[in-house]
Coordinates of C-alpha atoms and ligand atoms in Angstrom, one line a residue:
Chain R
M236 CA 0.1 0.2 0.4
S237 CA 3.2 2.2 0.7
D238 CA 6.5 2.9 -1.1
G239 CA 8.4 5.4 -0.1
E240 CA 10.5 5.4 -3.1
K241 CA 8.2 5.2 -6.0
G242 CA 7.2 9.1 -5.2
G243 CA 10.2 9.9 -7.5
S244 CA 8.4 8.1 -10.1
A245 CA 6.3 11.7 -11.4
H246 CA 10.1 13.2 -12.3
G247 CA 9.5 10.8 -15.0
M248 CA 7.8 11.5 -17.9
R249 CA 4.2 11.7 -15.9
V250 CA 2.3 14.4 -15.3
I251 CA 0.8 14.9 -12.1
R252 CA -2.1 16.3 -11.7
T253 CA -1.1 19.8 -9.9
P254 CA 2.3 20.7 -9.7
R255 CA 4.2 19.8 -5.7
Y256 CA 6.4 22.9 -5.5
V257 CA 5.5 26.7 -6.5
D258 CA 8.1 29.1 -7.2
V259 CA 6.6 33.2 -5.8
E260 CA 8.4 36.1 -6.6
I261 CA 6.9 37.9 -3.4
T262 CA 8.2 41.0 -4.6
A263 CA 9.3 43.1 -7.2
A264 CA 11.3 45.1 -5.1
C265 CA 14.7 44.8 -4.4
N266 CA 17.0 47.3 -1.3
Q267 CA 20.3 45.9 -3.6
R268 CA 21.3 45.9 -7.5
C269 CA 23.9 43.2 -8.0
S270 CA 25.6 43.2 -11.2
Y271 CA 25.1 39.8 -12.3
C272 CA 20.9 39.7 -10.8
Y273 CA 19.1 37.8 -13.0
F274 CA 15.4 39.1 -12.1
F275 CA 16.1 43.1 -13.1
D276 CA 16.5 44.1 -16.5
N277 CA 13.8 42.0 -18.5
P278 CA 12.8 43.7 -21.4
E279 CA 9.5 41.4 -20.8
V280 CA 8.6 41.2 -18.0
P281 CA 6.6 44.6 -16.2
Y282 CA 8.0 44.8 -12.0
H283 CA 5.1 45.4 -9.8
D284 CA 3.9 44.2 -6.9
L285 CA 0.2 42.3 -6.0
P286 CA -1.7 43.6 -2.9
L287 CA -1.7 40.7 0.5
G288 CA -5.4 39.9 -0.2
E289 CA -4.4 38.8 -3.4
W290 CA -1.6 36.2 -2.7
L291 CA -3.9 35.2 0.7
S292 CA -6.3 33.8 -2.1
F293 CA -3.7 32.9 -4.4
F294 CA -2.0 30.1 -1.0
E295 CA -5.8 29.2 -0.7
E296 CA -5.8 27.3 -3.9
L297 CA -2.5 26.0 -3.7
G298 CA -3.2 23.9 -0.3
R299 CA -6.3 23.0 -2.0
C300 CA -3.8 22.0 -4.6
G301 CA -2.3 19.9 -2.2
V302 CA 1.6 21.8 -2.9
M303 CA 3.7 20.3 -0.4
R304 CA 6.1 24.0 -0.9
V305 CA 6.3 27.1 -2.0
T306 CA 9.3 29.3 -2.2
L307 CA 9.1 33.0 -1.2
Q308 CA 11.5 35.1 -4.1
G309 CA 11.9 38.3 -5.6
G310 CA 13.1 41.5 -5.4
E311 CA 13.9 40.6 -2.0
P312 CA 11.4 38.7 -0.2
F313 CA 12.0 40.5 3.2
M314 CA 11.6 44.3 1.4
R315 CA 7.6 43.4 2.1
G316 CA 6.3 44.5 5.5
D317 CA 2.8 42.1 5.7
L318 CA 5.8 38.8 4.9
R319 CA 5.3 37.6 8.1
E320 CA 1.2 37.8 6.4
V321 CA 2.0 36.2 4.0
I322 CA 4.4 33.0 5.2
S323 CA 0.9 33.0 8.3
G324 CA -0.8 31.7 4.5
V325 CA 1.5 29.8 3.8
V326 CA 1.5 27.8 7.3
E327 CA -2.1 27.9 7.3
N328 CA -2.4 26.4 4.1
R329 CA -0.6 23.6 5.5
M330 CA 2.0 24.1 3.0
R331 CA 6.0 23.9 3.9
F332 CA 8.2 27.7 3.0
A333 CA 11.9 28.4 2.1
V334 CA 13.2 31.8 1.5
L335 CA 16.0 32.9 -0.5
S336 CA 16.8 36.7 0.8
N337 CA 19.9 38.9 0.0
G338 CA 20.0 37.9 4.3
T339 CA 20.7 42.5 4.7
L340 CA 16.8 43.0 6.4
I341 CA 16.5 40.2 8.5
D342 CA 16.2 40.7 12.2
D343 CA 15.6 39.0 15.4
S344 CA 12.5 39.0 15.0
M345 CA 12.1 38.1 11.8
A346 CA 13.8 35.4 12.3
A347 CA 12.4 34.4 16.0
F348 CA 8.5 34.7 12.9
I349 CA 10.3 32.0 10.9
A350 CA 11.3 30.4 13.9
R351 CA 7.9 29.4 15.1
T352 CA 6.4 28.8 12.3
N353 CA 8.4 25.1 12.5
R354 CA 7.7 25.2 8.7
C355 CA 10.4 26.4 7.0
D356 CA 12.6 24.0 4.6
Q357 CA 15.4 27.1 4.3
V358 CA 16.3 30.5 4.2
Q359 CA 19.1 31.1 1.1
V360 CA 21.4 33.7 1.7
S361 CA 23.5 34.3 -1.6
V362 CA 27.4 34.7 -0.4
D363 CA 29.2 35.4 -2.9
G364 CA 33.1 35.8 -0.6
P365 CA 34.9 35.7 2.2
C366 CA 35.6 39.5 2.8
A367 CA 33.2 42.5 2.2
R368 CA 36.1 43.3 -0.5
I369 CA 35.1 40.7 -2.7
H370 CA 31.3 39.9 -2.1
D371 CA 30.8 43.7 -2.1
A372 CA 32.6 43.9 -5.3
T373 CA 29.1 42.9 -7.4
R374 CA 26.4 42.6 -4.5
G375 CA 26.7 46.7 -3.6
R376 CA 28.5 48.5 -0.2
G377 CA 27.4 47.3 2.8
S378 CA 26.3 44.0 1.3
F379 CA 28.4 41.4 3.1
D380 CA 28.4 42.9 6.2
A381 CA 24.5 42.7 6.7
A382 CA 24.0 39.6 5.1
I383 CA 26.1 37.6 7.8
A384 CA 24.7 39.2 10.5
G385 CA 21.5 38.0 8.9
L386 CA 22.1 35.1 8.3
K387 CA 23.5 34.5 12.1
R388 CA 20.4 35.2 13.2
L389 CA 18.6 33.4 11.6
Q390 CA 21.3 30.3 13.0
S391 CA 20.9 31.6 16.6
H392 CA 17.2 29.9 15.6
S393 CA 18.0 26.9 14.5
I394 CA 16.7 28.5 10.9
P395 CA 17.8 26.1 8.7
V396 CA 20.2 28.0 6.4
G397 CA 21.1 27.8 2.8
V398 CA 24.0 29.8 1.7
R399 CA 24.1 30.1 -2.9
V400 CA 27.8 31.4 -4.0
T401 CA 27.0 32.5 -7.1
I402 CA 30.9 32.9 -9.6
S403 CA 32.1 35.7 -11.1
R404 CA 35.6 37.2 -12.1
H405 CA 35.6 39.3 -9.0
N406 CA 35.7 35.6 -6.5
V407 CA 36.7 32.7 -9.1
G408 CA 40.6 33.3 -7.7
H409 CA 38.8 33.7 -3.6
L410 CA 37.4 30.3 -3.7
E411 CA 39.1 28.4 -1.7
E412 CA 38.7 31.0 1.2
T413 CA 35.7 31.8 1.0
A414 CA 34.3 27.7 1.0
R415 CA 36.7 27.6 4.5
F416 CA 34.5 31.2 5.9
L417 CA 30.9 28.8 5.0
L418 CA 32.0 26.0 6.0
E419 CA 34.8 26.0 9.1
D420 CA 34.0 30.2 10.4
L421 CA 30.2 30.4 10.0
G422 CA 29.6 26.3 10.2
L423 CA 26.9 25.5 7.8
A424 CA 26.7 21.9 6.7
R425 CA 27.1 22.7 3.1
F426 CA 26.8 25.8 -0.1
G427 CA 25.7 25.7 -3.0
T428 CA 27.6 27.1 -6.5
N429 CA 27.0 28.5 -9.5
S430 CA 28.3 30.9 -11.9
A431 CA 26.5 34.2 -13.7
G432 CA 24.8 33.2 -16.3
Y433 CA 24.1 36.0 -19.5
I434 CA 21.1 36.8 -18.8
G435 CA 18.7 40.1 -16.7
T436 CA 21.5 42.6 -15.6
C437 CA 24.3 40.2 -15.9
R438 CA 23.6 41.5 -20.0
R439 CA 24.9 44.8 -19.1
H440 CA 27.8 43.8 -16.8
A441 CA 29.1 40.4 -18.6
D442 CA 32.4 41.4 -19.7
E443 CA 32.8 41.9 -15.8
L444 CA 31.5 39.0 -14.8
L445 CA 31.1 36.2 -17.1
L446 CA 33.7 33.3 -16.9
D447 CA 35.7 32.7 -19.5
P448 CA 37.4 29.2 -20.7
A449 CA 40.6 29.9 -18.4
L450 CA 39.0 31.1 -15.9
H451 CA 35.9 28.1 -16.5
A452 CA 39.0 25.5 -16.2
E453 CA 40.0 27.3 -13.3
A454 CA 36.5 27.5 -11.6
M455 CA 36.3 23.7 -12.0
Q456 CA 39.0 22.6 -10.7
A457 CA 38.9 24.4 -7.4
L458 CA 35.7 23.8 -6.9
V459 CA 36.5 20.0 -8.0
R460 CA 39.4 19.9 -5.2
I461 CA 37.4 21.7 -2.2
A462 CA 34.4 19.3 -2.9
G463 CA 36.8 16.7 -2.5
R464 CA 37.5 18.1 0.8
Y465 CA 34.1 18.1 2.2
P466 CA 33.0 15.9 0.8
G467 CA 28.6 16.1 0.7
R468 CA 28.9 19.5 2.0
V469 CA 29.7 21.2 -1.9
L470 CA 26.5 21.2 -3.9
A471 CA 25.7 22.3 -7.6
N472 CA 22.6 22.6 -10.3
A473 CA 24.6 24.2 -13.0
G474 CA 27.8 26.4 -13.0
P475 CA 31.5 25.2 -13.3
L476 CA 30.8 22.4 -10.4
A477 CA 27.9 20.7 -12.3
D478 CA 30.1 21.4 -15.5
A479 CA 33.1 20.0 -14.1
L480 CA 30.6 16.8 -13.4
T481 CA 28.9 15.9 -16.6
W482 CA 31.7 16.5 -18.7
R483 CA 34.5 14.5 -17.0
K484 CA 31.3 11.8 -17.8
M485 CA 31.2 12.9 -20.8
L486 CA 34.3 13.1 -21.2
D487 CA 35.6 9.7 -20.7
A488 CA 32.2 8.1 -22.3
A489 CA 33.3 9.3 -25.3
G490 CA 37.0 8.0 -25.2
C491 CA 36.1 4.6 -24.3
G492 CA 33.1 5.1 -27.0
A493 CA 30.5 3.9 -24.2
G494 CA 26.8 3.4 -25.5
T495 CA 24.6 6.6 -25.3
F496 CA 23.3 7.6 -22.0
D497 CA 19.6 7.2 -20.7
D498 CA 19.0 11.3 -20.7
G499 CA 21.5 11.6 -23.4
G500 CA 20.9 12.7 -27.1
R501 CA 18.0 14.9 -26.5
L502 CA 17.0 17.5 -24.7
T503 CA 16.5 16.3 -21.8
G504 CA 18.3 18.6 -19.8
C505 CA 15.3 20.1 -17.7
G506 CA 12.8 17.7 -15.9
C507 CA 11.2 20.4 -13.4
H508 CA 8.7 21.1 -15.3
F509 CA 7.0 18.1 -14.5
T510 CA 6.5 19.2 -10.9
T511 CA 6.9 23.0 -10.5
C512 CA 6.2 26.5 -11.2
A513 CA 6.8 29.9 -10.6
V514 CA 4.6 33.7 -10.3
R515 CA 5.8 36.6 -11.2
A516 CA 5.2 39.5 -9.0
D517 CA 2.4 41.1 -11.1
G518 CA 1.2 37.6 -11.0
V519 CA 1.6 36.2 -14.2
I520 CA 1.9 32.1 -14.1
I521 CA 5.0 31.8 -15.5
P522 CA 7.1 27.6 -16.0
C523 CA 10.3 29.1 -14.4
V524 CA 11.8 32.4 -12.6
L525 CA 13.9 32.3 -15.5
L526 CA 11.2 32.1 -18.3
A527 CA 9.2 35.2 -16.7
H528 CA 8.5 35.8 -20.5
M529 CA 6.4 32.6 -20.8
E530 CA 2.9 33.3 -19.8
M531 CA 0.6 31.0 -19.4
G532 CA -2.2 32.6 -17.0
R533 CA -3.0 34.6 -13.9
I534 CA -3.7 33.8 -10.5
N535 CA -7.0 34.3 -8.7
K536 CA -8.4 34.1 -12.2
D537 CA -7.5 31.5 -14.3
S538 CA -7.2 27.4 -12.3
L539 CA -3.5 26.6 -11.4
E540 CA -5.3 23.3 -11.6
A541 CA -6.3 23.7 -15.5
V542 CA -3.2 25.9 -16.5
W543 CA -0.7 22.7 -15.3
N544 CA -2.8 20.4 -16.9
N545 CA -3.6 22.6 -19.8
S546 CA -1.4 25.1 -21.2
P547 CA 0.5 24.2 -24.7
V548 CA 3.7 26.6 -22.6
L549 CA 4.1 23.6 -20.8
A550 CA 3.5 21.2 -23.3
E551 CA 6.1 22.3 -25.1
L552 CA 8.4 22.3 -22.4
R553 CA 7.4 18.9 -21.2
S554 CA 7.6 17.8 -24.9
R555 CA 11.5 18.8 -24.8
S556 CA 12.7 15.5 -23.5
S557 CA 11.9 14.0 -27.6
I558 CA 14.2 16.2 -29.6
E559 CA 17.1 15.3 -31.0
L560 CA 20.8 16.6 -30.5
K561 CA 21.6 15.7 -34.2
D562 CA 19.0 18.5 -34.6
F563 CA 21.0 21.2 -34.6
E564 CA 23.9 22.8 -36.3
Y565 CA 26.5 22.7 -34.2
C566 CA 25.2 19.7 -32.1
R567 CA 25.4 17.2 -35.2
A568 CA 29.4 16.5 -35.6
C569 CA 29.2 16.9 -31.8
L570 CA 31.6 13.2 -30.6
Y571 CA 29.6 14.1 -26.6
S572 CA 25.9 14.8 -28.2
P573 CA 24.6 10.6 -26.9
Y574 CA 26.3 11.7 -23.4
C575 CA 24.6 15.1 -23.6
T576 CA 21.2 16.6 -22.2
G577 CA 21.6 19.9 -23.7
S578 CA 20.8 21.6 -20.4
C579 CA 19.0 24.6 -18.8
P580 CA 16.2 25.4 -21.8
A581 CA 16.1 29.2 -20.2
M582 CA 19.9 29.3 -20.3
A583 CA 19.1 29.1 -23.9
Y584 CA 16.5 30.8 -24.1
T585 CA 18.8 34.1 -23.4
Q586 CA 21.4 33.0 -25.8
S587 CA 19.4 32.2 -28.6
R588 CA 16.0 33.2 -28.4
R589 CA 15.0 29.8 -28.4
V590 CA 14.1 27.1 -25.9
N591 CA 13.8 24.4 -27.6
A592 CA 17.9 24.4 -28.4
P593 CA 21.1 23.4 -26.1
S594 CA 21.9 26.2 -24.2
P595 CA 25.9 26.8 -24.8
D596 CA 26.6 27.4 -21.1
G597 CA 26.2 23.6 -20.8
C598 CA 27.8 23.1 -24.0
L599 CA 31.2 20.9 -23.4
R600 CA 31.9 21.6 -27.5
R601 CA 32.0 25.3 -26.6
F602 CA 34.3 25.2 -24.1
L603 CA 36.2 22.9 -26.0
D604 CA 35.9 24.2 -29.0
S605 CA 37.0 28.4 -27.5
G606 CA 39.9 27.3 -26.0
G607 CA 39.3 24.7 -22.8
R608 CA 41.0 21.5 -22.5
P609 CA 39.9 17.8 -21.9
E610 CA 42.1 18.2 -19.4
D611 CA 41.3 20.8 -17.8
I612 CA 38.3 19.0 -16.5
P613 CA 38.8 17.3 -13.6
Chain B
M258 CA -2.1 -0.2 16.6
K259 CA -4.8 -2.9 16.8
L260 CA -7.6 -4.2 14.7
D261 CA -10.0 -2.6 16.6
D262 CA -8.8 0.8 16.7
A263 CA -10.4 3.9 14.8
P264 CA -7.8 5.5 13.7
V265 CA -7.9 8.6 12.8
P266 CA -6.3 11.4 10.5
N267 CA -3.9 13.9 11.6
P268 CA -6.0 17.7 10.6
V269 CA -3.1 19.0 9.0
V270 CA -2.0 15.8 6.6
V271 CA -2.3 16.9 2.4
L272 CA -3.4 14.2 0.4
R273 CA -2.2 14.5 -2.8
E274 CA -3.8 11.9 -5.3
E275 CA -0.8 12.4 -8.3
S276 CA -2.3 10.1 -11.1
D277 CA -4.4 7.3 -11.2
D278 CA -2.6 5.3 -9.2
W279 CA -0.4 7.2 -7.0
A280 CA -1.2 9.2 -4.2
I281 CA 1.2 11.1 -1.7
L282 CA 0.0 11.4 2.1
F283 CA 2.7 14.9 3.1
N284 CA 3.0 15.9 7.0
P285 CA 3.9 19.9 7.1
D286 CA 4.5 19.3 10.0
T287 CA 7.1 17.4 10.2
S288 CA 8.1 16.9 6.2
A289 CA 7.2 13.1 6.2
A290 CA 6.4 12.2 2.7
V291 CA 4.3 8.7 2.0
G292 CA 4.2 7.2 -1.1
T293 CA 1.0 4.8 -1.5
N294 CA -1.6 3.1 -4.5
P295 CA -5.2 3.8 -4.7
V296 CA -5.4 1.0 -1.4
G297 CA -3.9 3.0 0.6
V298 CA -5.9 6.5 -0.3
E299 CA -9.3 4.4 0.0
I300 CA -7.9 3.4 4.2
W301 CA -6.8 7.0 4.3
K302 CA -10.3 8.0 3.1
Q303 CA -12.4 6.1 4.9
A304 CA -10.5 7.1 8.7
D305 CA -13.1 9.6 10.2
G306 CA -11.9 7.8 13.6
T307 CA -15.7 6.3 14.4
R308 CA -14.7 3.0 11.4
S309 CA -12.0 0.6 12.9
L310 CA -9.3 -1.4 11.0
R311 CA -11.0 -4.2 10.7
D312 CA -14.3 -2.3 8.7
I313 CA -12.1 -0.5 6.8
A314 CA -10.1 -3.8 5.8
A315 CA -13.6 -4.9 4.6
T316 CA -13.9 -2.2 2.8
V317 CA -11.2 -1.9 1.4
A318 CA -11.7 -5.6 0.3
R319 CA -15.2 -5.0 -1.0
R320 CA -14.3 -2.3 -3.3
F321 CA -10.4 -3.5 -4.2
S322 CA -10.8 -6.7 -7.0
N323 CA -7.1 -7.3 -6.0
V324 CA -6.7 -7.0 -2.1
P325 CA -8.2 -10.4 -0.3
E326 CA -10.6 -10.3 2.0
G327 CA -8.1 -11.9 4.5
A328 CA -6.1 -8.8 3.8
S329 CA -6.5 -7.1 7.5
G330 CA -2.7 -7.6 8.0
E331 CA -1.6 -5.4 5.7
V332 CA -4.5 -2.5 6.3
L333 CA -2.2 -3.3 9.7
S334 CA 0.7 -2.4 9.0
F335 CA 0.1 0.3 7.2
A336 CA -1.6 2.1 10.2
D337 CA 1.0 1.4 11.7
E338 CA 3.0 3.2 9.6
L339 CA 1.5 6.1 9.1
A340 CA 1.1 6.2 13.4
R341 CA 4.3 5.9 13.6
D342 CA 4.9 9.1 11.3
G343 CA 2.1 11.3 12.9
F344 CA -0.1 10.8 9.8
F345 CA -2.8 8.4 12.4
G346 CA -3.8 9.1 16.5
V347 CA -6.1 6.6 17.4
A348 CA -10.4 7.9 18.9
E349 CA -11.2 7.3 22.8
G350 CA -12.9 4.6 23.3
A351 CA -13.5 3.5 19.6
E352 CA -15.3 0.5 19.9
G353 CA -14.7 -0.1 16.0
Ligands
SF4_170 S1 27.5 20.5 -29.3 FE1 27.4 21.0 -27.0 S2 25.3 21.4 -26.6 FE2 25.6 20.0 -28.6 S3 25.3 17.4 -28.3 FE3 27.7 18.8 -28.2 S4 28.1 20.0 -26.1 FE4 25.6 18.9 -25.9
SF4_171 S1 14.1 26.3 -17.1 FE1 16.9 25.7 -16.4 S2 16.5 27.1 -14.2 FE2 14.3 26.9 -15.3 S3 13.8 25.0 -13.7 FE3 15.0 24.3 -15.8 S4 16.8 23.8 -15.6 FE4 16.1 24.8 -13.9

């Protein structure tokens, strides 16, 4: 009657009746203007907020849909003066929550409130270096001290704290000290990494931020070394560490002529559209916060369950996995295509204006064609 | 639990019927989740604090052709699992 592991089956090709997780951009306001921010400077998105009542009605619908977790993000969620009421709305509708934050506005009474709900999976704070000089270079003066103070307040109330390090040219040479600071000085259980990508505000600062192949190689080597020193404590879904782990497997498989990987040779790089969707600050339902232009409906006007099951946008994204990489000119002659998943559709879109295409960011061949070497990949 | 116990569902638990043959019971207070099939869903829906596990097992055997009449042991062990994870309590003084 029960089967504890089978819950994962919905991550495959089957569409479940309602999403399990919903990412909510609860505000378009932010007290910082980070140079690599994905959120701002998207010409296809209007930036304005909804009143509390709209969100509370929507959370009732999410409760009826059996959604398990809401991730509150922005902008900066703690900019909302009514965030306690927002969180209470989530809790009262039998859901858990997480918050993605820059950490700078979390005072002790807010941390105490979050702890009391007993429903918080984590508050994730962005920390991009071991000191103010490095962190503030991308996130603005004073932001390091304020973020670390907020993070310590969360820790003092035993709230699970996640940290995300976004790697750019400003901090790529300081990953060892950053890891030591987070894992040893702050005592975090683990931290996640990714890298600045060509999206949002980052597009205006690409030369100053994005890693070239040599720096990408440096980041991969440092992160694999650090991950070996702190087993299970350095994580990545994207960025240099994820690339290193994926690309090494692809190189080895190609080297010995291994057969096609189960998820290889097709655009299988994102399975989130089978479990998760998102809502913009203005109430528009979208597939993912990084695909903010793909409008699917509006909260409290369109039924979430109907959008989830009938949206042509989601149908298109869910059918990506039937598209062969060999259909793309650049991939056709690629030695690695039987092992490649095409990576993130959102990063494909920001660089090629096509969602149903492989992302240049996760492309091993492009890395090698632009000066990277196989021996650079640890 | 015993067959004469009448399980009471924890009101905070969410039943997610994800497809025709798959559901998840989720306790947002603890993050515990139990995946289950339509028989488990029926047991969950029957449990209202008045019906005993013996009655629930009989109902389940009637409604599902693939559940034999003597399946009360399996119903019991599923109920035990749910009780252990805080999904079920037991009604005080229930007669079944
Ligand atoms: S060219 Fe790049 S995206 Fe295409 S199959 Fe090869 S590694 Fe993958
Ligand atoms: S589109 Fe990209 S960022 Fe969005 S869920 Fe998929 S892989 Fe992740």
